Each structure stands twice: as structure tokens, then as C-alpha cells.
PDB file of N, CA and C in Angstrom:
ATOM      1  N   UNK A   3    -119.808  35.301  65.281  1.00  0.00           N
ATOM      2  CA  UNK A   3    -119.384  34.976  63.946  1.00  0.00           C
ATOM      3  C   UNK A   3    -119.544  36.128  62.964  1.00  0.00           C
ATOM      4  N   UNK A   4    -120.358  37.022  63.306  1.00  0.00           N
ATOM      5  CA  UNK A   4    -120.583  37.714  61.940  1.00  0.00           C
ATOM      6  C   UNK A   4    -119.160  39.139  62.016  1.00  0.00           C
ATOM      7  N   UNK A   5    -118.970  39.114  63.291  1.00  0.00           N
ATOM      8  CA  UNK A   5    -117.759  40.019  63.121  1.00  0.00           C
ATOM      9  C   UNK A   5    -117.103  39.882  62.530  1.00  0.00           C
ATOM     10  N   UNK A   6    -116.391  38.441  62.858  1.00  0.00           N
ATOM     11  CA  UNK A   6    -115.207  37.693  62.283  1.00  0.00           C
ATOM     12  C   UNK A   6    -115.427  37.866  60.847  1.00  0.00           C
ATOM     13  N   UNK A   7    -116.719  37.484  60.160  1.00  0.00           N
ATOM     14  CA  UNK A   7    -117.287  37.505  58.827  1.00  0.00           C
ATOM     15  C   UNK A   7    -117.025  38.954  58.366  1.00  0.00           C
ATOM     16  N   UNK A   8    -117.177  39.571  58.488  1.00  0.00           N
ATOM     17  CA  UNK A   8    -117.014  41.267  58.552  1.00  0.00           C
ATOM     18  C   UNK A   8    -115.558  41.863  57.973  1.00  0.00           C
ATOM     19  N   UNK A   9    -114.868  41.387  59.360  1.00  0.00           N
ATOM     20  CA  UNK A   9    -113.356  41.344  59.465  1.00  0.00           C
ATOM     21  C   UNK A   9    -112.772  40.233  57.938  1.00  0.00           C
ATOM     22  N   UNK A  10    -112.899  39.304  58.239  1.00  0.00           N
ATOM     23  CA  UNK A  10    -112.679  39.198  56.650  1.00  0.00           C
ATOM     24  C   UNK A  10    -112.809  39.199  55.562  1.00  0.00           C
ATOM     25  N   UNK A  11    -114.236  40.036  55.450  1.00  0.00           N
ATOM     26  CA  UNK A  11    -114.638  40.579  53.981  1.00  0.00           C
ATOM     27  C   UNK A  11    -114.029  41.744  53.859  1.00  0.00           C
ATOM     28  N   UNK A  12    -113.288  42.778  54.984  1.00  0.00           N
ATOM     29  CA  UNK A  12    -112.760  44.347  55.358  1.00  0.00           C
ATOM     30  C   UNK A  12    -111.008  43.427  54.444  1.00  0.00           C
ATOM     31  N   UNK A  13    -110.760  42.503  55.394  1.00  0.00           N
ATOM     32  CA  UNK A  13    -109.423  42.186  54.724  1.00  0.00           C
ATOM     33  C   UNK A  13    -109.196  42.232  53.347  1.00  0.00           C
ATOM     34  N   UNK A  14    -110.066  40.982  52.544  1.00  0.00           N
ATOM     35  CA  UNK A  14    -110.117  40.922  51.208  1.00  0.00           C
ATOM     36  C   UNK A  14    -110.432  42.285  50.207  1.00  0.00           C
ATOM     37  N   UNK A  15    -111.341  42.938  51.245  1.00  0.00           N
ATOM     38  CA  UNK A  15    -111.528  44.242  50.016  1.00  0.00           C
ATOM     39  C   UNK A  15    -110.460  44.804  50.294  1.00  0.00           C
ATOM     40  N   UNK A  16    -109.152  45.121  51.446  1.00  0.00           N
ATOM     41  CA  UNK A  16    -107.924  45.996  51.563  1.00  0.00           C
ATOM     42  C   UNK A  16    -107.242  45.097  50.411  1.00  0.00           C
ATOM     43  N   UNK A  17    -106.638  44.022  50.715  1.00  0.00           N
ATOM     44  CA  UNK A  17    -105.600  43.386  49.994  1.00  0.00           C
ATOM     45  C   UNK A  17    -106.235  43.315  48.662  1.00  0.00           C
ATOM     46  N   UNK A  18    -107.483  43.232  47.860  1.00  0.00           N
ATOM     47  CA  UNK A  18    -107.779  43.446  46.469  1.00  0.00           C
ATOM     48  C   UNK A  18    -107.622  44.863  46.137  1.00  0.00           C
ATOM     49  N   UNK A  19    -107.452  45.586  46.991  1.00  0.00           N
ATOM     50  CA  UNK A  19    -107.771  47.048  46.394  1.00  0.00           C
ATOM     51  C   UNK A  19    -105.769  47.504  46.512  1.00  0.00           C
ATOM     52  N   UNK A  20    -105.148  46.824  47.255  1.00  0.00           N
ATOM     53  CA  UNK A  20    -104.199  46.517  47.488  1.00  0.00           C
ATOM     54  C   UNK A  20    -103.223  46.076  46.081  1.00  0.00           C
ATOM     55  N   UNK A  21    -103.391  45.144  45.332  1.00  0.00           N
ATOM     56  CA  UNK A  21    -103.368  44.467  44.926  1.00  0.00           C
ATOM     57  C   UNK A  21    -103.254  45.454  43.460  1.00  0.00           C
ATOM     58  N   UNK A  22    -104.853  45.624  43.020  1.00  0.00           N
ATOM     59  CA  UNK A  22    -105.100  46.624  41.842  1.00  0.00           C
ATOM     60  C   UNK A  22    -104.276  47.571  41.623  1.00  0.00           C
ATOM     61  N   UNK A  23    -103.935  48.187  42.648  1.00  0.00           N
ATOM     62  CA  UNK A  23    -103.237  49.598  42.756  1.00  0.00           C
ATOM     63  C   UNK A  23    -101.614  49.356  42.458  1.00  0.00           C
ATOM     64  N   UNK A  24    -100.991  48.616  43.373  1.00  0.00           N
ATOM     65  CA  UNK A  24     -99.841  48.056  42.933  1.00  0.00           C
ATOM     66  C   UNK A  24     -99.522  47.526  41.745  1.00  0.00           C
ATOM     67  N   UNK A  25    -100.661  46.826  40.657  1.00  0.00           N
ATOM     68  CA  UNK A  25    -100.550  45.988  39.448  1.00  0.00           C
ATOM     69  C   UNK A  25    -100.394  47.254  38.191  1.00  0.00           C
ATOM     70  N   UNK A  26    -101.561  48.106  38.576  1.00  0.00           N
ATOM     71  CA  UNK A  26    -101.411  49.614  37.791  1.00  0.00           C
ATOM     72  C   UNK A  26    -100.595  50.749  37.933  1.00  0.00           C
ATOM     73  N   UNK A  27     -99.748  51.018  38.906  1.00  0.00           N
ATOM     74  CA  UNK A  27     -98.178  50.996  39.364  1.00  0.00           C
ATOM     75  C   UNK A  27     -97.483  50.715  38.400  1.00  0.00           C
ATOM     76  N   UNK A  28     -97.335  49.286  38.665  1.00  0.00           N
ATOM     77  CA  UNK A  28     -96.336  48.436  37.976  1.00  0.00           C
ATOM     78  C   UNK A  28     -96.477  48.921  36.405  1.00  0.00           C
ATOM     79  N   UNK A  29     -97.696  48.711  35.851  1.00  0.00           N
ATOM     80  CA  UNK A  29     -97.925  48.934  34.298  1.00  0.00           C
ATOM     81  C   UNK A  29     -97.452  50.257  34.245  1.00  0.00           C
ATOM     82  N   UNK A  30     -97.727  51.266  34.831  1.00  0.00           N
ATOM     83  CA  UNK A  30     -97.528  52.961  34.467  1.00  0.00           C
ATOM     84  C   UNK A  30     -96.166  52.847  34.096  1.00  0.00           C
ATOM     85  N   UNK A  31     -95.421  52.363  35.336  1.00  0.00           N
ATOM     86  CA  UNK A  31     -93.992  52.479  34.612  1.00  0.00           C
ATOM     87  C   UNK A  31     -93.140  51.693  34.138  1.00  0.00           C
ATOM     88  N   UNK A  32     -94.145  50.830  34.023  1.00  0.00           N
ATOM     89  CA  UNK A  32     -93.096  49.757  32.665  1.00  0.00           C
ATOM     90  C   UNK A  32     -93.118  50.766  31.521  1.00  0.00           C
ATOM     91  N   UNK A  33     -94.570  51.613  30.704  1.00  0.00           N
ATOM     92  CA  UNK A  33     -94.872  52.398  29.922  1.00  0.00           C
ATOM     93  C   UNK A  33     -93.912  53.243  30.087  1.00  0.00           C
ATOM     94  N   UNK A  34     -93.816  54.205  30.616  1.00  0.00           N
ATOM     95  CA  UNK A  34     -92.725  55.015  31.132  1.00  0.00           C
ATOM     96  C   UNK A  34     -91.306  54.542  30.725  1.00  0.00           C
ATOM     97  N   UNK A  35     -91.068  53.114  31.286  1.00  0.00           N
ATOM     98  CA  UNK A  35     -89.611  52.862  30.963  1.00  0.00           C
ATOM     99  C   UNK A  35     -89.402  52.554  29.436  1.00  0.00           C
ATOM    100  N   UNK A  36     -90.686  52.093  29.016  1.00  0.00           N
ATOM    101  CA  UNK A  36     -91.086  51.738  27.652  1.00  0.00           C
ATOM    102  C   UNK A  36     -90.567  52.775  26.547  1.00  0.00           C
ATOM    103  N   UNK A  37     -90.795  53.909  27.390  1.00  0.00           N
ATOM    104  CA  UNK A  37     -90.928  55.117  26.228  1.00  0.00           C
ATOM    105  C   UNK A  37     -89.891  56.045  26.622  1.00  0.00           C
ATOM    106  N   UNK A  38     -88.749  55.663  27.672  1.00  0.00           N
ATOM    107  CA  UNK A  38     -87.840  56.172  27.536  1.00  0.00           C
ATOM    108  C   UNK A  38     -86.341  55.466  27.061  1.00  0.00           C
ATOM    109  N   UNK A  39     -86.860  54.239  27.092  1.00  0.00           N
ATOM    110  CA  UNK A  39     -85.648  53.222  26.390  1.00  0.00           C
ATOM    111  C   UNK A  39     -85.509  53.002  24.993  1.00  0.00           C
ATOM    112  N   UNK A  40     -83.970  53.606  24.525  1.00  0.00           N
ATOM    113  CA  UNK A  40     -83.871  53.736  22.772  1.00  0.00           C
ATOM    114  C   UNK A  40     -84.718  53.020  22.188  1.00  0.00           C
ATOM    115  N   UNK A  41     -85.324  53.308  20.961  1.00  0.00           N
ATOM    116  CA  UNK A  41     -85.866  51.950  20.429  1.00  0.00           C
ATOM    117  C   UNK A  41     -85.096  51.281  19.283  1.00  0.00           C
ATOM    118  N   UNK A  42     -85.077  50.107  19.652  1.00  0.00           N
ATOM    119  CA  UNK A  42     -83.588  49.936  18.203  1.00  0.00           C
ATOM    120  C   UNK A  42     -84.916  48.790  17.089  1.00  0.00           C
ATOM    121  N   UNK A  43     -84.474  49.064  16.258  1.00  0.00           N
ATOM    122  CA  UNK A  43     -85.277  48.372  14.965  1.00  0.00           C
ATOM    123  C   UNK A  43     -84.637  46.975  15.373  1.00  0.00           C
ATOM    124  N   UNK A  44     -85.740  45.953  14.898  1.00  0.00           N
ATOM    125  CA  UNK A  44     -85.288  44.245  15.090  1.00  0.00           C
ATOM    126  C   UNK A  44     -84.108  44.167  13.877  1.00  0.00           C
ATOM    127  N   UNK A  45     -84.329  44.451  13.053  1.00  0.00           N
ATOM    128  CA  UNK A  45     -83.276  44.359  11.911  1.00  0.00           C
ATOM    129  C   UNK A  45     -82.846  45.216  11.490  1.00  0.00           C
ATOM    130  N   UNK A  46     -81.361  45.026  10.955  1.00  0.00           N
ATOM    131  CA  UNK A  46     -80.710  46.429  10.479  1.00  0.00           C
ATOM    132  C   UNK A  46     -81.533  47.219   9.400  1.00  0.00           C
ATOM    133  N   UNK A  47     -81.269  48.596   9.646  1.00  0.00           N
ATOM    134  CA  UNK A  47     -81.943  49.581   8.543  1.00  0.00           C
ATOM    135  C   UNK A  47     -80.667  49.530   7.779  1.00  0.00           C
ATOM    136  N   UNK A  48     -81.559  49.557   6.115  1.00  0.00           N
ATOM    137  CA  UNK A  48     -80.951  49.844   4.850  1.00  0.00           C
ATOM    138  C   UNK A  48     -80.844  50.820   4.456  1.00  0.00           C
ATOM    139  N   UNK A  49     -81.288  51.996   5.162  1.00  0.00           N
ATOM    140  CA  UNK A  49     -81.195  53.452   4.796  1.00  0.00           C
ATOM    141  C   UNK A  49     -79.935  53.886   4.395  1.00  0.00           C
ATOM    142  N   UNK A  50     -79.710  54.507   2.854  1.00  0.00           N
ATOM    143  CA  UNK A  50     -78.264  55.202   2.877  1.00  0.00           C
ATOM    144  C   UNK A  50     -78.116  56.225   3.300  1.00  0.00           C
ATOM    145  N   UNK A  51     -76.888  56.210   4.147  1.00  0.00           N
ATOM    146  CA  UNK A  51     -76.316  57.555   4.518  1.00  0.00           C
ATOM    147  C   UNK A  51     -76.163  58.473   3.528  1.00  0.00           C
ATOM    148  N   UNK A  52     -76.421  59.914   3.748  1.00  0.00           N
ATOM    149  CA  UNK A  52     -76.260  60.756   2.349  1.00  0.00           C
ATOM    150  C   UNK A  52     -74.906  61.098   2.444  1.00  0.00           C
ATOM    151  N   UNK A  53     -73.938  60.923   1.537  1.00  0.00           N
ATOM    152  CA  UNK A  53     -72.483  60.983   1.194  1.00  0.00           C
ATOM    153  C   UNK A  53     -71.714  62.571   2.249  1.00  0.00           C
ATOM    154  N   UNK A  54     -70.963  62.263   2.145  1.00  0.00           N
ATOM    155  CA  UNK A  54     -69.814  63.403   2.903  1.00  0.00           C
ATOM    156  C   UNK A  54     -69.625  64.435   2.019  1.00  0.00           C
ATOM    157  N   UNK A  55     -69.851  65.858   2.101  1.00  0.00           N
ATOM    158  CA  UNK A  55     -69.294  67.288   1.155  1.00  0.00           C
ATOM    159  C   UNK A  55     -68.559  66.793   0.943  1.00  0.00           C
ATOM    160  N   UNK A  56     -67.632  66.715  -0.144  1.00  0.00           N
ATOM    161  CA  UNK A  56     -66.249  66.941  -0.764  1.00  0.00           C
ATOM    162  C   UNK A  56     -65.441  67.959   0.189  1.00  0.00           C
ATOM    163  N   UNK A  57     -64.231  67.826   1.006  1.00  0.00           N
ATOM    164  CA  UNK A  57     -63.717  68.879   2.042  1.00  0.00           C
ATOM    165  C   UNK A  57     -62.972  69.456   0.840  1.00  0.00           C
ATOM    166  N   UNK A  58     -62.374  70.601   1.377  1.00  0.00           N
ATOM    167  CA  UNK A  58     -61.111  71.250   0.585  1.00  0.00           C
ATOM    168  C   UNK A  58     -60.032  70.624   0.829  1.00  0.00           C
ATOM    169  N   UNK A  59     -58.983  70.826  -0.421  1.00  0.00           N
ATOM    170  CA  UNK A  59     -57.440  70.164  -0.230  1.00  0.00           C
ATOM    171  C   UNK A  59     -57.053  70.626   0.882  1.00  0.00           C
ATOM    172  N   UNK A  60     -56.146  70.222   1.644  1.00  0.00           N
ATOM    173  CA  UNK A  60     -55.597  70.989   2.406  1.00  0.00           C
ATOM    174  C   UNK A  60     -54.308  71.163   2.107  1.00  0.00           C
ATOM    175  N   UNK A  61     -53.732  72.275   2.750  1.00  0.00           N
ATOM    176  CA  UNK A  61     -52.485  73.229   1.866  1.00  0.00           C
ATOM    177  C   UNK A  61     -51.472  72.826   2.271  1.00  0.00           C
ATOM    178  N   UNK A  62     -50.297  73.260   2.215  1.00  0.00           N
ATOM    179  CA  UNK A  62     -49.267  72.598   2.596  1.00  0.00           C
ATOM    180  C   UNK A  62     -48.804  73.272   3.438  1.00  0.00           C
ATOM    181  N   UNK A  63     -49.086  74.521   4.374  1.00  0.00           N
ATOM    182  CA  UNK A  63     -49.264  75.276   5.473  1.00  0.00           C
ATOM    183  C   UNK A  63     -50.080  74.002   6.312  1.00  0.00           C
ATOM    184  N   UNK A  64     -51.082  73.868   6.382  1.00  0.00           N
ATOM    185  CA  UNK A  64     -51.829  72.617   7.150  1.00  0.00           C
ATOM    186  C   UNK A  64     -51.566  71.686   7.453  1.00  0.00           C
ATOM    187  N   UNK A  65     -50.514  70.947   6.122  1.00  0.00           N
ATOM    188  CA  UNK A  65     -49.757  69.486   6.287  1.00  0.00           C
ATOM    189  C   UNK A  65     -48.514  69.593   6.820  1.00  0.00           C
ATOM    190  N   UNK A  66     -48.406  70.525   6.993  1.00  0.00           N
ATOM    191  CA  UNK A  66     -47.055  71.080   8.011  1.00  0.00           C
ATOM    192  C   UNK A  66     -47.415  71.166   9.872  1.00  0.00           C
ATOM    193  N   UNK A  67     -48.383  71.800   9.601  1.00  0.00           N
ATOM    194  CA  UNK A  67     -49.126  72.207  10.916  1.00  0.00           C
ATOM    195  C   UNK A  67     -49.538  70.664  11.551  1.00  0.00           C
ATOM    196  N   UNK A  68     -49.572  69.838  11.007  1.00  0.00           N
ATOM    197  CA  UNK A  68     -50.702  68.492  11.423  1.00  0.00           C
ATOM    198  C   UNK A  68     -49.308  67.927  11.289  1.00  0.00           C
ATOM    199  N   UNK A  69     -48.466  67.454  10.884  1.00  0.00           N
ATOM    200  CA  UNK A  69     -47.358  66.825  10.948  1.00  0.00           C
ATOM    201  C   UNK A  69     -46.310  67.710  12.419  1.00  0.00           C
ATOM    202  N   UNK A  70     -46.022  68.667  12.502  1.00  0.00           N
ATOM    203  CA  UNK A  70     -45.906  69.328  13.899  1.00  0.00           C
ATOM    204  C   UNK A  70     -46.712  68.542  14.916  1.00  0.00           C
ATOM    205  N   UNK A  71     -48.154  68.828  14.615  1.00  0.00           N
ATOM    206  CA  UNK A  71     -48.824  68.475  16.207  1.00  0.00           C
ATOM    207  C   UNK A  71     -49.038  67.100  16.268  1.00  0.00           C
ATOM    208  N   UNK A  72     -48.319  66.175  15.194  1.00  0.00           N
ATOM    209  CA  UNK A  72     -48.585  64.653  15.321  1.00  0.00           C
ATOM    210  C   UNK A  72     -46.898  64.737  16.122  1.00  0.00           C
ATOM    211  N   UNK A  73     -46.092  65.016  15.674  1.00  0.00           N
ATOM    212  CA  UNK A  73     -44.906  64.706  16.689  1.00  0.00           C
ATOM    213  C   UNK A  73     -44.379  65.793  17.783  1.00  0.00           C
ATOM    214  N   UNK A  74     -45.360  66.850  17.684  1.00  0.00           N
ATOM    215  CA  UNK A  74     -45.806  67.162  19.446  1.00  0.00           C
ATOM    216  C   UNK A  74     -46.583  66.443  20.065  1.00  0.00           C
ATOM    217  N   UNK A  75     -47.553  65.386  19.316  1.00  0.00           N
ATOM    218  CA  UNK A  75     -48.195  64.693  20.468  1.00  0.00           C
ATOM    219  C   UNK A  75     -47.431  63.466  21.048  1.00  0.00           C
ATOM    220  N   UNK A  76     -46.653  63.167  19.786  1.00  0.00           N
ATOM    221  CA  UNK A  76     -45.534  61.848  20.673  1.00  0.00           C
ATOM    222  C   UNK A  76     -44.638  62.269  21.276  1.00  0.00           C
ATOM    223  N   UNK A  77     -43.582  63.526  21.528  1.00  0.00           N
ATOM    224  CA  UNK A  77     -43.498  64.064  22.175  1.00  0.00           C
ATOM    225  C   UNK A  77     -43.434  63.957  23.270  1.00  0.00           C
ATOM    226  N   UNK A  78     -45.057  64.574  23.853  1.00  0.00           N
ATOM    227  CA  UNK A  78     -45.699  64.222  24.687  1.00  0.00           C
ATOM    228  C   UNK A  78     -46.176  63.008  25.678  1.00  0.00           C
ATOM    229  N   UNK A  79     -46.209  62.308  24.570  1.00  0.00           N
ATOM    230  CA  UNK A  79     -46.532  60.104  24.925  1.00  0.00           C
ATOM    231  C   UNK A  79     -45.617  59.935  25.565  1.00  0.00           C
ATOM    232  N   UNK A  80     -44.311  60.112  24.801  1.00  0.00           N
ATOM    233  CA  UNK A  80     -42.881  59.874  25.773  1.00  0.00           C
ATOM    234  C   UNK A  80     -42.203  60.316  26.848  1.00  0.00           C
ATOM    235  N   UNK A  81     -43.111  61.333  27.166  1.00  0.00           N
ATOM    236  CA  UNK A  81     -42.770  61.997  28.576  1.00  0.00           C
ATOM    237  C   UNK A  81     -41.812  63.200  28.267  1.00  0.00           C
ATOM    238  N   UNK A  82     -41.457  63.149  27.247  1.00  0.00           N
ATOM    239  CA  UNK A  82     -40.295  64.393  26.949  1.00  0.00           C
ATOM    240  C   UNK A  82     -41.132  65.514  27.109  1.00  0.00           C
ATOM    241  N   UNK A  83     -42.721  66.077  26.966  1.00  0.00           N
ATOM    242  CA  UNK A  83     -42.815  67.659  27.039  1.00  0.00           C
ATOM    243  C   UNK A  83     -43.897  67.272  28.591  1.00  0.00           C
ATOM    244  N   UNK A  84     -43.857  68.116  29.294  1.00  0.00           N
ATOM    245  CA  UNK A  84     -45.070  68.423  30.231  1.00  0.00           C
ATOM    246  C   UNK A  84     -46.521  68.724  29.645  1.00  0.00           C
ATOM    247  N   UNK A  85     -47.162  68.924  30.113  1.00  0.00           N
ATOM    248  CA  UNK A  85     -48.412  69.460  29.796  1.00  0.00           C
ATOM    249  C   UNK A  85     -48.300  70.758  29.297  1.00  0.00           C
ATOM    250  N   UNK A  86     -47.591  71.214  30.047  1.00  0.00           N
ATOM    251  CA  UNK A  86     -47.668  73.096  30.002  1.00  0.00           C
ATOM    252  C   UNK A  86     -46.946  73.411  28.618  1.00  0.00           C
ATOM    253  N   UNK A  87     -45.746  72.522  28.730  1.00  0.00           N
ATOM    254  CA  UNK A  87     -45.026  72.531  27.231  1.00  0.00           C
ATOM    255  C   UNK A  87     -45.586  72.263  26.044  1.00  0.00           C
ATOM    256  N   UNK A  88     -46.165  71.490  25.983  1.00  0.00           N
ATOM    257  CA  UNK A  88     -47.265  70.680  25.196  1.00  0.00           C
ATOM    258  C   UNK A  88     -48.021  72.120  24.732  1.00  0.00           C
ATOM    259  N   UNK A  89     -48.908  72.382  25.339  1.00  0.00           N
ATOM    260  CA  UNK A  89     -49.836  73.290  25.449  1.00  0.00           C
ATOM    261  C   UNK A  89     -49.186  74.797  25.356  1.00  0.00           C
ATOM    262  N   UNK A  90     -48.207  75.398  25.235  1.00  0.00           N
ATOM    263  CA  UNK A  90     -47.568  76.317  24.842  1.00  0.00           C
ATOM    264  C   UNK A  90     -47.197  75.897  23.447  1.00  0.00           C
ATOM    265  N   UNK A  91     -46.920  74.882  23.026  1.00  0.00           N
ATOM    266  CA  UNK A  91     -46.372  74.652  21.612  1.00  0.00           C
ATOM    267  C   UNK A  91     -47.313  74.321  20.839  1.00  0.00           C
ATOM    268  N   UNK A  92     -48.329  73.706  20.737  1.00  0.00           N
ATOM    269  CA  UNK A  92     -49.507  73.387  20.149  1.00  0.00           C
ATOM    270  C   UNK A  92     -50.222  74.732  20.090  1.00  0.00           C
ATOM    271  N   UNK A  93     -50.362  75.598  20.865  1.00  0.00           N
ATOM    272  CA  UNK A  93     -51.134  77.116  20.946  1.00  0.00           C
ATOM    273  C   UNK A  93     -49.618  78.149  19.899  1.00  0.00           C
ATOM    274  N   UNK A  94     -48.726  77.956  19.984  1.00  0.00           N
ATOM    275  CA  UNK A  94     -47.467  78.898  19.065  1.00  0.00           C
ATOM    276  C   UNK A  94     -47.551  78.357  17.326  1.00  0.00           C
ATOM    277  N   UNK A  95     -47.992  76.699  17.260  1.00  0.00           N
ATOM    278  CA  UNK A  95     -48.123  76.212  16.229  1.00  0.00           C
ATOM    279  C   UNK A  95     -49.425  76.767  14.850  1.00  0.00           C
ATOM    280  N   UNK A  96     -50.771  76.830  16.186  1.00  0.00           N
ATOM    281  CA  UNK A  96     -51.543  77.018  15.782  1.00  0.00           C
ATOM    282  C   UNK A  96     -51.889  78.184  15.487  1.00  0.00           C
ATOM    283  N   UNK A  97     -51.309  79.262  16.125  1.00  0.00           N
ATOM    284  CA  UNK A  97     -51.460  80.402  15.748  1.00  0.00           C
ATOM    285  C   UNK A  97     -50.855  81.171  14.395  1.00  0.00           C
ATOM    286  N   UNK A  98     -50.069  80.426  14.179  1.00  0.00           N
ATOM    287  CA  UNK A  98     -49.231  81.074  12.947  1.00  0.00           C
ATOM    288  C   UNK A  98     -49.780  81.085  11.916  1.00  0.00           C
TER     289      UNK A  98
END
């Protein structure tokens, strides 16, 4: 009997020590996942955004240029230019 007794006090101390190790495992990287997952506030923040610079007008060289590459890009949508075409005319536009 006292083997047997032995043998299962050897068990219980593996599977408790077993046990501990796996549980503190587990915690390390919950922490870990803890502290790498965004943290989002429970309720929306009221913080104001600080306003946008004022941009410059843009010229009428520009509103020319942006009206070009809006109907080079449909153009494009419709299958009428290739890529390469596309991309040769958008690079001749922009350069000027």
C-alpha cells in the first residue's frame, strides 16, 4: 500500500504543478493580448478636432488639369483607353 500511496501523492503533485503552470500561461497572454488589442473608449470622445488650414484657391490651370483627369478616368471605366494609354495621358497632363 504505501507505494500505491506514494504513486498517488507523485500524481497529484504532477497534475497540480501541471495545472499552475498552464493557468499562468493562460494569464501571461491574455495580458499580452490585452495590451496589444486597440483600446477603444466605452463612450464616444468629445474631443474637437482642430479645424483644417485654409488650402489655397486653386487656379484655373488646376481646374482644367482635374477636369482632364476626371474624364480620363471615365475614359478609362469605359474601356475606351488601356492602362498604358491612361497612364501616358495622365503623366502628359500632369506635366504641363
Amino acid at each position: 500500500m504505501p507505494g500505491l500511496l506514494r504513486g498517488v501523492a507523485r500524481t497529484a503533485v504532477v497534475a497540480g504543478t501541471a495545472t499552475a503552470v498552464s493557468n499562468r500561461v493562460s494569464r501571461r497572454q491574455q495580458g499580452r493580448w490585452a495590451q496589444q488589442a486597440p483600446s477603444r473608449p466605452a463612450t464616444p470622445s468629445l474631443v474637437a478636432t482642430p479645424p483644417l488650414p485654409p488650402s489655397a484657391p486653386l487656379t484655373d490651370d488646376m481646374n482644367d488639369k482635374i477636369d482632364q483627369l476626371k474624364r480620363l478616368g471615365e475614359l478609362k471605366a469605359q474601356g475606351v483607353l488601356t492602362e498604358a494609354e491612361f497612364a501616358d495621358q495622365k503623366r502628359r497632363i500632369l506635366s504641363d
